[in-house]
Structures are given as structure tokens and as C-alpha cells.
PDB file of C-alpha atoms in Angstrom:
ATOM      1  CA  MET A 165      84.681  80.727  53.740  1.00 92.00           C
ATOM      2  CA  LEU A 166      87.050  80.181  56.661  1.00 94.00           C
ATOM      3  CA  ALA A 167      89.202  83.257  55.953  1.00 93.00           C
ATOM      4  CA  PRO A 168      87.804  85.213  58.956  1.00 93.00           C
ATOM      5  CA  ILE A 169      89.065  82.542  61.377  1.00 93.00           C
ATOM      6  CA  LYS A 170      92.169  81.351  59.543  1.00 90.00           C
ATOM      7  CA  HIS A 171      94.425  83.079  62.069  1.00 91.00           C
ATOM      8  CA  LEU A 172      92.684  81.243  64.927  1.00 91.00           C
ATOM      9  CA  LEU A 173      92.605  77.706  63.580  1.00 91.00           C
ATOM     10  CA  SER A 174      96.270  76.958  64.283  1.00 88.00           C
ATOM     11  CA  ASN A 175      95.606  77.518  67.994  1.00 91.00           C
ATOM     12  CA  TYR A 176      93.034  74.727  68.177  1.00 92.00           C
ATOM     13  CA  ARG A 177      93.065  70.962  67.914  1.00 93.00           C
ATOM     14  CA  ILE A 178      90.372  70.058  65.386  1.00 94.00           C
ATOM     15  CA  VAL A 179      89.237  66.437  65.544  1.00 95.00           C
ATOM     16  CA  LEU A 180      86.841  64.731  63.137  1.00 96.00           C
ATOM     17  CA  ALA A 181      84.948  62.002  65.005  1.00 96.00           C
ATOM     18  CA  SER A 182      84.887  59.738  61.978  1.00 92.00           C
ATOM     19  CA  GLY A 183      86.851  57.191  60.023  1.00 87.00           C
ATOM     20  CA  SER A 184      85.033  58.028  56.781  1.00 83.00           C
ATOM     21  CA  PRO A 185      87.407  58.684  53.874  1.00 80.00           C
ATOM     22  CA  ARG A 186      84.681  60.826  52.279  1.00 83.00           C
ATOM     23  CA  ARG A 187      84.395  63.132  55.270  1.00 89.00           C
ATOM     24  CA  LYS A 188      88.175  63.283  55.591  1.00 87.00           C
ATOM     25  CA  GLU A 189      88.396  64.399  51.966  1.00 88.00           C
ATOM     26  CA  LEU A 190      85.734  67.068  52.502  1.00 92.00           C
ATOM     27  CA  VAL A 191      87.422  68.474  55.606  1.00 91.00           C
ATOM     28  CA  GLN A 192      90.728  68.633  53.737  1.00 89.00           C
ATOM     29  CA  MET A 193      89.006  70.543  50.929  1.00 90.00           C
ATOM     30  CA  LEU A 194      88.280  73.283  53.475  1.00 92.00           C
ATOM     31  CA  GLY A 195      91.947  73.461  54.436  1.00 89.00           C
ATOM     32  CA  LEU A 196      91.260  72.212  57.944  1.00 90.00           C
ATOM     33  CA  ASN A 197      94.128  70.284  59.491  1.00 87.00           C
ATOM     34  CA  ALA A 198      91.833  67.880  61.322  1.00 90.00           C
ATOM     35  CA  GLU A 199      92.770  64.642  63.050  1.00 91.00           C
ATOM     36  CA  LEU A 200      90.633  61.565  62.475  1.00 94.00           C
ATOM     37  CA  CYS A 201      89.322  59.824  65.579  1.00 95.00           C
ATOM     38  CA  PRO A 202      86.495  57.355  64.863  1.00 95.00           C
ATOM     39  CA  SER A 203      83.841  57.307  67.570  1.00 96.00           C
ATOM     40  CA  THR A 204      82.934  54.160  69.465  1.00 95.00           C
ATOM     41  CA  PHE A 205      79.440  55.485  70.223  1.00 95.00           C
ATOM     42  CA  GLU A 206      76.857  52.704  69.921  1.00 90.00           C
ATOM     43  CA  GLU A 207      74.464  53.910  67.232  1.00 85.00           C
ATOM     44  CA  ASP A 208      71.395  52.225  68.658  1.00 86.00           C
ATOM     45  CA  LEU A 209      69.039  55.132  69.322  1.00 92.00           C
ATOM     46  CA  ASN A 210      65.380  54.412  68.624  1.00 92.00           C
ATOM     47  CA  VAL A 211      64.066  56.759  65.959  1.00 91.00           C
ATOM     48  CA  ALA A 212      60.564  56.358  67.426  1.00 90.00           C
ATOM     49  CA  ASP A 213      61.738  58.282  70.497  1.00 95.00           C
ATOM     50  CA  PHE A 214      62.232  61.441  68.425  1.00 94.00           C
ATOM     51  CA  LYS A 215      59.640  63.780  66.977  1.00 93.00           C
ATOM     52  CA  GLU A 216      61.613  64.626  63.837  1.00 93.00           C
ATOM     53  CA  PHE A 217      64.243  62.844  61.764  1.00 93.00           C
ATOM     54  CA  SER A 218      66.497  65.870  62.315  1.00 94.00           C
ATOM     55  CA  ASP A 219      66.309  65.358  66.095  1.00 95.00           C
ATOM     56  CA  TYR A 220      67.284  61.718  65.679  1.00 96.00           C
ATOM     57  CA  ILE A 221      70.209  62.393  63.360  1.00 95.00           C
ATOM     58  CA  GLU A 222      71.556  65.212  65.555  1.00 96.00           C
ATOM     59  CA  ALA A 223      71.294  62.995  68.633  1.00 97.00           C
ATOM     60  CA  THR A 224      73.363  60.334  66.897  1.00 96.00           C
ATOM     61  CA  ALA A 225      75.981  62.880  65.811  1.00 97.00           C
ATOM     62  CA  SER A 226      75.977  64.298  69.339  1.00 97.00           C
ATOM     63  CA  GLY A 227      76.642  60.870  70.789  1.00 97.00           C
ATOM     64  CA  LYS A 228      79.640  60.481  68.496  1.00 97.00           C
ATOM     65  CA  ALA A 229      81.004  63.931  69.360  1.00 97.00           C
ATOM     66  CA  GLU A 230      80.525  63.475  73.100  1.00 96.00           C
ATOM     67  CA  GLU A 231      82.236  60.076  73.164  1.00 96.00           C
ATOM     68  CA  VAL A 232      85.311  61.360  71.331  1.00 96.00           C
ATOM     69  CA  PHE A 233      85.426  64.596  73.345  1.00 96.00           C
ATOM     70  CA  GLN A 234      85.300  62.734  76.661  1.00 94.00           C
ATOM     71  CA  ARG A 235      87.891  60.206  75.537  1.00 94.00           C
ATOM     72  CA  LEU A 236      90.326  62.902  74.431  1.00 93.00           C
ATOM     73  CA  SER A 237      89.551  65.019  77.510  1.00 89.00           C
ATOM     74  CA  SER A 238      90.847  62.271  79.767  1.00 83.00           C
ATOM     75  CA  ALA A 239      94.205  62.493  78.026  1.00 78.00           C
ATOM     76  CA  GLY A 240      94.876  66.201  78.385  1.00 76.00           C
ATOM     77  CA  ASP A 241      93.831  69.836  78.052  1.00 74.00           C
ATOM     78  CA  VAL A 242      90.485  70.404  76.339  1.00 85.00           C
ATOM     79  CA  GLU A 243      90.399  74.207  76.234  1.00 87.00           C
ATOM     80  CA  ASN A 244      91.563  74.230  72.618  1.00 91.00           C
ATOM     81  CA  LEU A 245      89.800  71.045  71.504  1.00 94.00           C
ATOM     82  CA  VAL A 246      87.004  71.133  68.911  1.00 96.00           C
ATOM     83  CA  VAL A 247      85.345  67.864  67.859  1.00 97.00           C
ATOM     84  CA  ILE A 248      83.302  67.677  64.660  1.00 97.00           C
ATOM     85  CA  ALA A 249      80.884  64.768  64.292  1.00 97.00           C
ATOM     86  CA  ALA A 250      78.346  63.997  61.594  1.00 96.00           C
ATOM     87  CA  ASP A 251      75.788  61.363  60.713  1.00 94.00           C
ATOM     88  CA  THR A 252      73.897  60.860  57.468  1.00 93.00           C
ATOM     89  CA  MET A 253      70.755  58.912  56.689  1.00 93.00           C
ATOM     90  CA  VAL A 254      68.530  58.351  53.677  1.00 96.00           C
ATOM     91  CA  THR A 255      64.743  58.300  53.999  1.00 96.00           C
ATOM     92  CA  LEU A 256      61.950  57.257  51.673  1.00 96.00           C
ATOM     93  CA  ALA A 257      58.273  57.495  52.624  1.00 90.00           C
ATOM     94  CA  ASN A 258      59.191  57.954  56.302  1.00 89.00           C
ATOM     95  CA  GLU A 259      61.379  54.829  56.299  1.00 92.00           C
ATOM     96  CA  ILE A 260      65.071  55.081  57.101  1.00 93.00           C
ATOM     97  CA  TYR A 261      67.334  53.417  54.583  1.00 94.00           C
ATOM     98  CA  GLY A 262      70.548  52.594  56.381  1.00 88.00           C
ATOM     99  CA  LYS A 263      73.450  50.555  55.078  1.00 91.00           C
ATOM    100  CA  PRO A 264      72.149  47.415  53.335  1.00 95.00           C
ATOM    101  CA  ARG A 265      72.556  44.159  55.234  1.00 95.00           C
ATOM    102  CA  ASP A 266      73.555  42.325  52.076  1.00 97.00           C
ATOM    103  CA  ALA A 267      73.175  42.379  48.289  1.00 97.00           C
ATOM    104  CA  ALA A 268      69.515  41.368  48.505  1.00 97.00           C
ATOM    105  CA  ASP A 269      68.774  44.301  50.807  1.00 97.00           C
ATOM    106  CA  ALA A 270      70.638  46.648  48.452  1.00 97.00           C
ATOM    107  CA  LEU A 271      68.486  45.338  45.606  1.00 98.00           C
ATOM    108  CA  ARG A 272      65.322  46.086  47.587  1.00 97.00           C
ATOM    109  CA  MET A 273      66.445  49.629  48.385  1.00 97.00           C
ATOM    110  CA  LEU A 274      67.603  50.535  44.891  1.00 98.00           C
ATOM    111  CA  THR A 275      64.462  49.073  43.320  1.00 98.00           C
ATOM    112  CA  ASN A 276      62.354  51.247  45.614  1.00 98.00           C
ATOM    113  CA  LEU A 277      64.496  54.336  44.937  1.00 98.00           C
ATOM    114  CA  SER A 278      64.266  53.969  41.159  1.00 98.00           C
ATOM    115  CA  GLY A 279      62.287  56.770  39.544  1.00 97.00           C
ATOM    116  CA  VAL A 280      61.472  58.623  42.774  1.00 98.00           C
ATOM    117  CA  SER A 281      63.091  61.096  45.157  1.00 97.00           C
ATOM    118  CA  ASN A 282      64.544  60.344  48.559  1.00 98.00           C
ATOM    119  CA  ARG A 283      65.521  62.776  51.278  1.00 97.00           C
ATOM    120  CA  VAL A 284      68.979  62.776  52.799  1.00 97.00           C
ATOM    121  CA  PHE A 285      69.582  64.156  56.298  1.00 96.00           C
ATOM    122  CA  THR A 286      73.046  65.036  57.585  1.00 96.00           C
ATOM    123  CA  GLY A 287      73.324  66.113  61.207  1.00 97.00           C
ATOM    124  CA  VAL A 288      76.494  67.853  62.381  1.00 97.00           C
ATOM    125  CA  VAL A 289      77.672  68.591  65.921  1.00 98.00           C
ATOM    126  CA  LEU A 290      80.569  70.846  66.919  1.00 97.00           C
ATOM    127  CA  LYS A 291      81.605  70.068  70.486  1.00 96.00           C
ATOM    128  CA  HIS A 292      84.005  72.272  72.438  1.00 95.00           C
ATOM    129  CA  ALA A 293      84.824  73.082  76.046  1.00 91.00           C
ATOM    130  CA  LYS A 294      82.285  75.914  76.254  1.00 89.00           C
ATOM    131  CA  GLY A 295      79.360  74.151  74.660  1.00 92.00           C
ATOM    132  CA  VAL A 296      77.893  72.704  71.467  1.00 95.00           C
ATOM    133  CA  ARG A 297      76.700  73.856  68.080  1.00 96.00           C
ATOM    134  CA  GLN A 298      74.540  71.517  66.034  1.00 97.00           C
ATOM    135  CA  PHE A 299      72.473  71.588  62.880  1.00 97.00           C
ATOM    136  CA  THR A 300      70.870  69.392  60.227  1.00 97.00           C
ATOM    137  CA  GLU A 301      70.880  69.923  56.477  1.00 97.00           C
ATOM    138  CA  THR A 302      68.668  68.069  54.004  1.00 97.00           C
ATOM    139  CA  ALA A 303      68.744  67.392  50.288  1.00 98.00           C
ATOM    140  CA  ASP A 304      66.275  65.696  47.962  1.00 98.00           C
ATOM    141  CA  VAL A 305      67.881  63.196  45.590  1.00 98.00           C
ATOM    142  CA  TYR A 306      66.005  62.165  42.438  1.00 98.00           C
ATOM    143  CA  PHE A 307      66.812  58.810  40.863  1.00 98.00           C
ATOM    144  CA  GLY A 308      66.292  58.084  37.203  1.00 98.00           C
ATOM    145  CA  GLU A 309      64.237  55.116  36.086  1.00 98.00           C
ATOM    146  CA  LEU A 310      66.587  52.164  36.501  1.00 97.00           C
ATOM    147  CA  THR A 311      66.408  48.804  34.793  1.00 97.00           C
ATOM    148  CA  ALA A 312      66.949  45.589  36.703  1.00 97.00           C
ATOM    149  CA  ALA A 313      70.216  45.098  34.820  1.00 97.00           C
ATOM    150  CA  GLN A 314      71.476  48.574  35.803  1.00 97.00           C
ATOM    151  CA  ILE A 315      70.654  47.972  39.457  1.00 97.00           C
ATOM    152  CA  GLN A 316      72.321  44.570  39.477  1.00 97.00           C
ATOM    153  CA  SER A 317      75.425  45.918  37.761  1.00 97.00           C
ATOM    154  CA  TYR A 318      75.752  48.620  40.410  1.00 97.00           C
ATOM    155  CA  ILE A 319      75.320  46.085  43.216  1.00 97.00           C
ATOM    156  CA  ASP A 320      77.928  43.827  41.600  1.00 96.00           C
ATOM    157  CA  SER A 321      80.409  46.731  41.731  1.00 95.00           C
ATOM    158  CA  GLY A 322      80.270  46.524  45.547  1.00 95.00           C
ATOM    159  CA  ASP A 323      79.882  50.287  45.853  1.00 94.00           C
ATOM    160  CA  PRO A 324      76.434  50.361  47.498  1.00 95.00           C
ATOM    161  CA  LEU A 325      77.058  47.779  50.189  1.00 94.00           C
ATOM    162  CA  ASP A 326      78.635  50.120  52.766  1.00 90.00           C
ATOM    163  CA  LYS A 327      76.542  53.215  52.112  1.00 91.00           C
ATOM    164  CA  ALA A 328      73.312  54.533  53.598  1.00 91.00           C
ATOM    165  CA  GLY A 329      70.510  54.058  51.109  1.00 95.00           C
ATOM    166  CA  ALA A 330      72.686  51.655  49.115  1.00 96.00           C
ATOM    167  CA  TYR A 331      74.192  54.410  46.990  1.00 96.00           C
ATOM    168  CA  GLY A 332      77.050  56.862  46.959  1.00 93.00           C
ATOM    169  CA  ILE A 333      76.689  60.020  44.931  1.00 92.00           C
ATOM    170  CA  GLN A 334      80.424  60.619  44.621  1.00 87.00           C
ATOM    171  CA  GLY A 335      81.153  57.302  42.896  1.00 87.00           C
ATOM    172  CA  PRO A 336      79.522  55.255  40.141  1.00 93.00           C
ATOM    173  CA  GLY A 337      76.196  55.685  41.938  1.00 94.00           C
ATOM    174  CA  GLY A 338      76.199  59.298  40.811  1.00 94.00           C
ATOM    175  CA  ALA A 339      75.196  58.117  37.334  1.00 95.00           C
ATOM    176  CA  LEU A 340      71.907  56.809  38.756  1.00 96.00           C
ATOM    177  CA  ILE A 341      70.814  60.250  39.910  1.00 97.00           C
ATOM    178  CA  SER A 342      69.011  62.710  37.645  1.00 97.00           C
ATOM    179  CA  ARG A 343      69.102  65.744  39.951  1.00 97.00           C
ATOM    180  CA  ILE A 344      69.561  67.008  43.497  1.00 97.00           C
ATOM    181  CA  ASP A 345      67.640  69.739  45.286  1.00 98.00           C
ATOM    182  CA  GLY A 346      69.898  70.928  48.087  1.00 96.00           C
ATOM    183  CA  ASP A 347      73.543  70.759  49.088  1.00 95.00           C
ATOM    184  CA  PHE A 348      75.496  68.136  47.131  1.00 95.00           C
ATOM    185  CA  TYR A 349      77.908  67.796  50.054  1.00 95.00           C
ATOM    186  CA  CYS A 350      75.032  67.058  52.419  1.00 96.00           C
ATOM    187  CA  VAL A 351      74.498  63.897  50.374  1.00 95.00           C
ATOM    188  CA  MET A 352      78.213  63.103  50.588  1.00 93.00           C
ATOM    189  CA  GLY A 353      78.017  63.360  54.367  1.00 92.00           C
ATOM    190  CA  LEU A 354      79.249  66.828  55.368  1.00 96.00           C
ATOM    191  CA  PRO A 355      77.445  70.004  54.215  1.00 97.00           C
ATOM    192  CA  LEU A 356      80.423  72.297  53.645  1.00 96.00           C
ATOM    193  CA  HIS A 357      78.773  75.709  53.360  1.00 96.00           C
ATOM    194  CA  ARG A 358      76.746  75.358  56.552  1.00 97.00           C
ATOM    195  CA  LEU A 359      79.728  73.816  58.352  1.00 97.00           C
ATOM    196  CA  CYS A 360      81.886  76.824  57.460  1.00 96.00           C
ATOM    197  CA  CYS A 361      79.169  79.222  58.629  1.00 96.00           C
ATOM    198  CA  GLU A 362      78.908  77.437  61.972  1.00 96.00           C
ATOM    199  CA  LEU A 363      82.697  77.244  62.404  1.00 96.00           C
ATOM    200  CA  ASN A 364      82.934  80.994  61.870  1.00 95.00           C
ATOM    201  CA  LYS A 365      80.261  81.576  64.502  1.00 95.00           C
ATOM    202  CA  LEU A 366      81.926  79.125  66.873  1.00 94.00           C
ATOM    203  CA  PHE A 367      85.349  80.779  66.732  1.00 92.00           C
ATOM    204  CA  LEU A 368      84.179  84.388  66.517  1.00 92.00           C
ATOM    205  CA  GLU A 369      81.323  84.158  69.044  1.00 90.00           C
ATOM    206  CA  ASP A 370      81.472  81.068  71.280  1.00 87.00           C
ATOM    207  CA  LEU A 371      85.240  80.894  71.782  1.00 85.00           C
ATOM    208  CA  LYS A 372      86.201  84.560  71.831  1.00 75.00           C
TER     209      LYS A 372
END
């Protein structure tokens, strides 16, 4: 997917505004030699201020990208700097399911998710010296009918406690899910196909 811009990538400093090992793994799968630089952006935007969930998630990703871009800009040349930032959230019946506060909160979320579908939003922002590209991808995740024992066993594993929606599709939580409509990698936190499409446009159109 990145073959058309492969000859250009070595001329740019690609920075992933994240400390997520999952996103790092996904970027490496694309063959991108990206640096990790976790953002210090305060994720305290009020979702009620936005008309759509996609606007909210892109604004959060934009805040991350802008903070890292400005921080790195103060240290040197930014002409060849590209910052990639992403944010992912899980929603059910118009409620955002963020990371659970504790095991009891994870139990509440997983009990509600059992047997129904939830929608995952991942917003991505590509920030560079000449401007910004941003987009949101969604995927619908269908959970199987879970017993109380299955939910508790998953919580006891510790896996859901640091993940939006109290589940991670790439780990043991994947066994809870019966099907996905949409991009699997959107659920993991970085929709790879759309990201590659936007990177191609960025390098061949915005930065030429």
C-alpha cells in the first residue's frame, strides 16, 4: 500500500504520538520507521460540545498531534516532520465506554456488551508543516452471549482494565466476539488501509 511513496519516506521524520504498544506494532507492520512520542494532551474535551462522535474523536486525536508537533517543532526543523495521532472509543446506545475505572466498572461494561453490538470509532490525524489530514473509521463489534463466569474470568485476567470498552480484540477478549462489521484494525486502534490511503495522498499531493 505504501509502495508509491516508499522512496519518499526516508526523507521524513515520522512520529507516532502514542505510547500504545498496539499502535506501535501496527505501524511497524506497514514498514514505517516511526518514532514513538506519547502526547501530554489533556484528554478532557466535553463530548456534548460536538455534534457527532466522529467530531469528538478527531478533536481528541488532533489535540494529541498538535501537542507533539509543537513540542518537537521547538527543538528543530519541522519541514520534514509528520506526526500521526489516533484515538479510539467504544460506544453503546450513545454512551461512550472508556477505560474502566476498576473491576466493577469493567463488569458493568462487559455485562452490557454481552449479546449485542457496539460501535468503535478511531479518529486519526496526520499533522505536518503544510497542514493536516484527518479522518474517522468505524466498526461494529458483535459480542456473543456471555455467562457471568466467562465475564469474571476475563476480568480476572486483567486484560480489560486498560482498554476502552473493557475489551481488547487482539488478546483473549477476541474470543468474546462473534463477528465484526468493518476494519479489524480500526478496533485495534489504527485503521491500516485508510491510513495508507491518506499517507499516499499526503506525500503525493500535500507535500509535493
